[in-house]
């Protein structure tokens, strides 16, 4: 729904002290799928601020720059547990990962890799994929019978070397 994207907002409420919500991002800078980095210093999120749906990151608690993560379409970002890459759904439903590293108070983007097409596109509301500590990718997909299934992709890095 386009109208809900125009009104999208992201708020944070401290768990300690005054429980006063604070606006972090609002449309058009923010549209969906915000997720904290493992060290809680960054938020990756979906945005159409460039005109097309992309993945960005911004420092938390901010303010700070909106750093482009996905070179093309991106949705459903998930941080790798070591915080050195962000996984997301790319343009054709493929999985992509963009390397990131902190340099002082900046987040520097690196190489973007397309994960070998081992599974169907992730589906579902919310977050249909995640990354385990050991790098395995967990994804909810639909089988040929249209039933939801949980897929675990291990050793996907080997497929990048082909």
mmCIF file of C-alpha atoms in Angstrom:
data_model
loop_
_atom_site.group_PDB
_atom_site.id
_atom_site.type_symbol
_atom_site.label_atom_id
_atom_site.label_comp_id
_atom_site.label_asym_id
_atom_site.label_seq_id
_atom_site.Cartn_x
_atom_site.Cartn_y
_atom_site.Cartn_z
ATOM 1 C CA UNK A 1 0.000 0.000 0.000
ATOM 2 C CA UNK A 2 1.625 3.220 -1.212
ATOM 3 C CA UNK A 3 -0.089 5.391 1.408
ATOM 4 C CA UNK A 4 1.349 3.365 4.282
ATOM 5 C CA UNK A 5 4.855 3.736 2.792
ATOM 6 C CA UNK A 6 4.440 7.504 2.717
ATOM 7 C CA UNK A 7 3.628 7.481 6.438
ATOM 8 C CA UNK A 8 6.206 4.899 7.568
ATOM 9 C CA UNK A 9 8.141 5.753 10.724
ATOM 10 C CA UNK A 10 10.721 4.025 12.923
ATOM 11 C CA UNK A 11 10.745 4.715 16.644
ATOM 12 C CA UNK A 12 12.964 3.577 19.519
ATOM 13 C CA UNK A 13 12.035 3.442 23.174
ATOM 14 C CA UNK A 14 14.734 3.053 25.843
ATOM 15 C CA UNK A 15 14.401 0.047 28.130
ATOM 16 C CA UNK A 16 16.012 1.968 30.997
ATOM 17 C CA UNK A 17 15.268 5.433 32.345
ATOM 18 C CA UNK A 18 12.436 7.429 30.851
ATOM 19 C CA UNK A 19 10.419 5.249 28.485
ATOM 20 C CA UNK A 20 9.910 8.068 26.009
ATOM 21 C CA UNK A 21 9.707 6.959 22.366
ATOM 22 C CA UNK A 22 12.064 8.783 19.994
ATOM 23 C CA UNK A 23 11.600 9.125 16.240
ATOM 24 C CA UNK A 24 14.597 7.659 14.380
ATOM 25 C CA UNK A 25 13.513 7.624 10.732
ATOM 26 C CA UNK A 26 10.454 8.580 8.726
ATOM 27 C CA UNK A 27 9.341 8.343 5.098
ATOM 28 C CA UNK A 28 10.740 8.835 2.553
ATOM 29 C CA UNK A 29 14.020 7.914 4.294
ATOM 30 C CA UNK A 30 12.447 4.863 5.923
ATOM 31 C CA UNK A 31 9.894 2.445 4.516
ATOM 32 C CA UNK A 32 10.350 -0.946 6.187
ATOM 33 C CA UNK A 33 12.300 -3.816 7.708
ATOM 34 C CA UNK A 34 14.614 -2.087 10.190
ATOM 35 C CA UNK A 35 17.065 -4.312 12.056
ATOM 36 C CA UNK A 36 19.856 -3.510 14.513
ATOM 37 C CA UNK A 37 23.450 -4.593 13.953
ATOM 38 C CA UNK A 38 24.758 -7.146 16.478
ATOM 39 C CA UNK A 39 26.693 -4.391 18.328
ATOM 40 C CA UNK A 40 23.608 -2.093 18.312
ATOM 41 C CA UNK A 41 25.574 0.727 16.630
ATOM 42 C CA UNK A 42 23.797 0.583 13.256
ATOM 43 C CA UNK A 43 20.330 0.075 11.829
ATOM 44 C CA UNK A 44 19.851 -1.500 8.384
ATOM 45 C CA UNK A 45 16.493 -0.755 6.775
ATOM 46 C CA UNK A 46 14.546 -0.583 3.530
ATOM 47 C CA UNK A 47 14.020 2.792 1.882
ATOM 48 C CA UNK A 48 12.795 4.356 -1.338
ATOM 49 C CA UNK A 49 14.590 7.645 -0.752
ATOM 50 C CA UNK A 50 16.512 7.183 -4.036
ATOM 51 C CA UNK A 51 13.259 6.423 -5.885
ATOM 52 C CA UNK A 52 13.682 2.633 -5.848
ATOM 53 C CA UNK A 53 13.584 0.162 -2.956
ATOM 54 C CA UNK A 54 17.121 -0.216 -1.558
ATOM 55 C CA UNK A 55 18.837 -1.208 1.676
ATOM 56 C CA UNK A 56 20.511 1.533 3.726
ATOM 57 C CA UNK A 57 22.211 1.700 7.111
ATOM 58 C CA UNK A 58 22.401 4.581 9.555
ATOM 59 C CA UNK A 59 24.177 4.954 12.901
ATOM 60 C CA UNK A 60 22.246 4.396 16.102
ATOM 61 C CA UNK A 61 21.277 6.393 18.070
ATOM 62 C CA UNK A 62 22.040 8.892 15.305
ATOM 63 C CA UNK A 63 21.830 11.286 13.742
ATOM 64 C CA UNK A 64 24.050 10.338 10.857
ATOM 65 C CA UNK A 65 24.295 9.598 7.156
ATOM 66 C CA UNK A 66 22.088 7.147 5.281
ATOM 67 C CA UNK A 67 24.614 4.741 3.774
ATOM 68 C CA UNK A 68 23.578 2.835 0.643
ATOM 69 C CA UNK A 69 24.120 -0.907 1.142
ATOM 70 C CA UNK A 70 22.375 -2.556 -1.828
ATOM 71 C CA UNK A 71 23.528 -1.450 -5.297
ATOM 72 C CA UNK A 72 20.143 -2.520 -6.715
ATOM 73 C CA UNK A 73 16.779 -3.481 -5.284
ATOM 74 C CA UNK A 74 16.901 -4.728 -1.695
ATOM 75 C CA UNK A 75 14.471 -5.808 1.007
ATOM 76 C CA UNK A 76 14.436 -7.747 4.284
ATOM 77 C CA UNK A 77 17.959 -6.939 5.531
ATOM 78 C CA UNK A 78 19.615 -9.200 8.111
ATOM 79 C CA UNK A 79 23.024 -8.656 9.690
ATOM 80 C CA UNK A 80 25.542 -11.484 9.771
ATOM 81 C CA UNK A 81 26.279 -12.190 13.423
ATOM 82 C CA UNK A 82 29.875 -10.914 13.077
ATOM 83 C CA UNK A 83 28.449 -7.618 11.672
ATOM 84 C CA UNK A 84 30.765 -7.818 8.641
ATOM 85 C CA UNK A 85 27.987 -8.205 6.045
ATOM 86 C CA UNK A 86 24.291 -7.581 5.510
ATOM 87 C CA UNK A 87 22.151 -10.232 3.789
ATOM 88 C CA UNK A 88 19.024 -9.174 1.895
ATOM 89 C CA UNK A 89 16.607 -10.197 -0.848
ATOM 90 C CA UNK A 90 17.729 -8.790 -4.201
ATOM 91 C CA UNK A 91 15.919 -7.739 -7.355
ATOM 92 C CA UNK A 92 14.895 -11.121 -8.759
ATOM 93 C CA UNK A 93 14.283 -12.691 -5.355
ATOM 94 C CA UNK A 94 17.882 -13.870 -5.086
ATOM 95 C CA UNK A 95 19.821 -13.485 -1.869
ATOM 96 C CA UNK A 96 22.645 -10.951 -1.826
ATOM 97 C CA UNK A 97 25.206 -10.017 0.805
ATOM 98 C CA UNK A 98 27.152 -6.767 0.961
ATOM 99 C CA UNK A 99 30.310 -6.659 3.048
ATOM 100 C CA UNK A 100 30.511 -3.831 5.588
ATOM 101 C CA UNK A 101 33.113 -2.741 8.117
ATOM 102 C CA UNK A 102 33.245 -0.070 10.757
ATOM 103 C CA UNK A 103 35.981 2.523 10.424
ATOM 104 C CA UNK A 104 35.772 4.862 13.387
ATOM 105 C CA UNK A 105 32.219 6.180 13.346
ATOM 106 C CA UNK A 106 31.716 5.302 9.662
ATOM 107 C CA UNK A 107 30.319 2.197 8.012
ATOM 108 C CA UNK A 108 32.257 1.316 4.855
ATOM 109 C CA UNK A 109 30.611 -0.882 2.218
ATOM 110 C CA UNK A 110 32.570 -3.488 0.309
ATOM 111 C CA UNK A 111 31.876 -6.179 -2.227
ATOM 112 C CA UNK A 112 28.317 -7.337 -2.944
ATOM 113 C CA UNK A 113 27.937 -11.051 -3.632
ATOM 114 C CA UNK A 114 24.957 -12.911 -4.994
ATOM 115 C CA UNK A 115 24.338 -16.077 -3.003
ATOM 116 C CA UNK A 116 24.169 -19.060 -5.383
ATOM 117 C CA UNK A 117 20.553 -19.833 -6.270
ATOM 118 C CA UNK A 118 20.142 -22.863 -4.030
ATOM 119 C CA UNK A 119 16.658 -22.033 -2.820
ATOM 120 C CA UNK A 120 13.481 -20.349 -3.984
ATOM 121 C CA UNK A 121 12.920 -16.726 -3.043
ATOM 122 C CA UNK A 122 12.186 -16.177 0.641
ATOM 123 C CA UNK A 123 8.522 -15.389 1.304
ATOM 124 C CA UNK A 124 6.444 -14.235 4.195
ATOM 125 C CA UNK A 125 5.652 -11.208 6.258
ATOM 126 C CA UNK A 126 8.243 -9.783 8.596
ATOM 127 C CA UNK A 127 11.659 -11.370 8.310
ATOM 128 C CA UNK A 128 11.622 -14.488 6.114
ATOM 129 C CA UNK A 129 15.368 -15.080 6.505
ATOM 130 C CA UNK A 130 18.125 -15.034 9.086
ATOM 131 C CA UNK A 131 21.785 -15.920 9.434
ATOM 132 C CA UNK A 132 23.043 -18.324 12.101
ATOM 133 C CA UNK A 133 26.277 -17.659 14.023
ATOM 134 C CA UNK A 134 28.117 -20.176 11.843
ATOM 135 C CA UNK A 135 27.015 -18.410 8.625
ATOM 136 C CA UNK A 136 24.248 -20.807 7.622
ATOM 137 C CA UNK A 137 21.301 -19.027 6.035
ATOM 138 C CA UNK A 138 17.816 -19.830 7.272
ATOM 139 C CA UNK A 139 14.973 -18.964 4.885
ATOM 140 C CA UNK A 140 11.237 -19.516 4.740
ATOM 141 C CA UNK A 141 10.217 -20.397 1.170
ATOM 142 C CA UNK A 142 7.232 -21.922 -0.600
ATOM 143 C CA UNK A 143 7.498 -25.365 -2.126
ATOM 144 C CA UNK A 144 5.864 -26.430 -5.370
ATOM 145 C CA UNK A 145 2.738 -27.310 -3.398
ATOM 146 C CA UNK A 146 2.692 -23.696 -2.066
ATOM 147 C CA UNK A 147 3.302 -24.846 1.523
ATOM 148 C CA UNK A 148 5.757 -22.879 3.616
ATOM 149 C CA UNK A 149 9.045 -24.651 4.287
ATOM 150 C CA UNK A 150 12.126 -23.781 6.295
ATOM 151 C CA UNK A 151 15.363 -24.152 4.331
ATOM 152 C CA UNK A 152 18.862 -24.177 5.837
ATOM 153 C CA UNK A 153 21.663 -23.324 3.410
ATOM 154 C CA UNK A 154 25.091 -24.323 4.654
ATOM 155 C CA UNK A 155 28.483 -23.996 2.977
ATOM 156 C CA UNK A 156 27.058 -21.429 0.537
ATOM 157 C CA UNK A 157 30.448 -19.702 0.442
ATOM 158 C CA UNK A 158 31.772 -22.714 -1.502
ATOM 159 C CA UNK A 159 29.288 -21.916 -4.284
ATOM 160 C CA UNK A 160 30.841 -18.458 -4.674
ATOM 161 C CA UNK A 161 34.156 -20.020 -5.699
ATOM 162 C CA UNK A 162 32.741 -21.752 -8.794
#
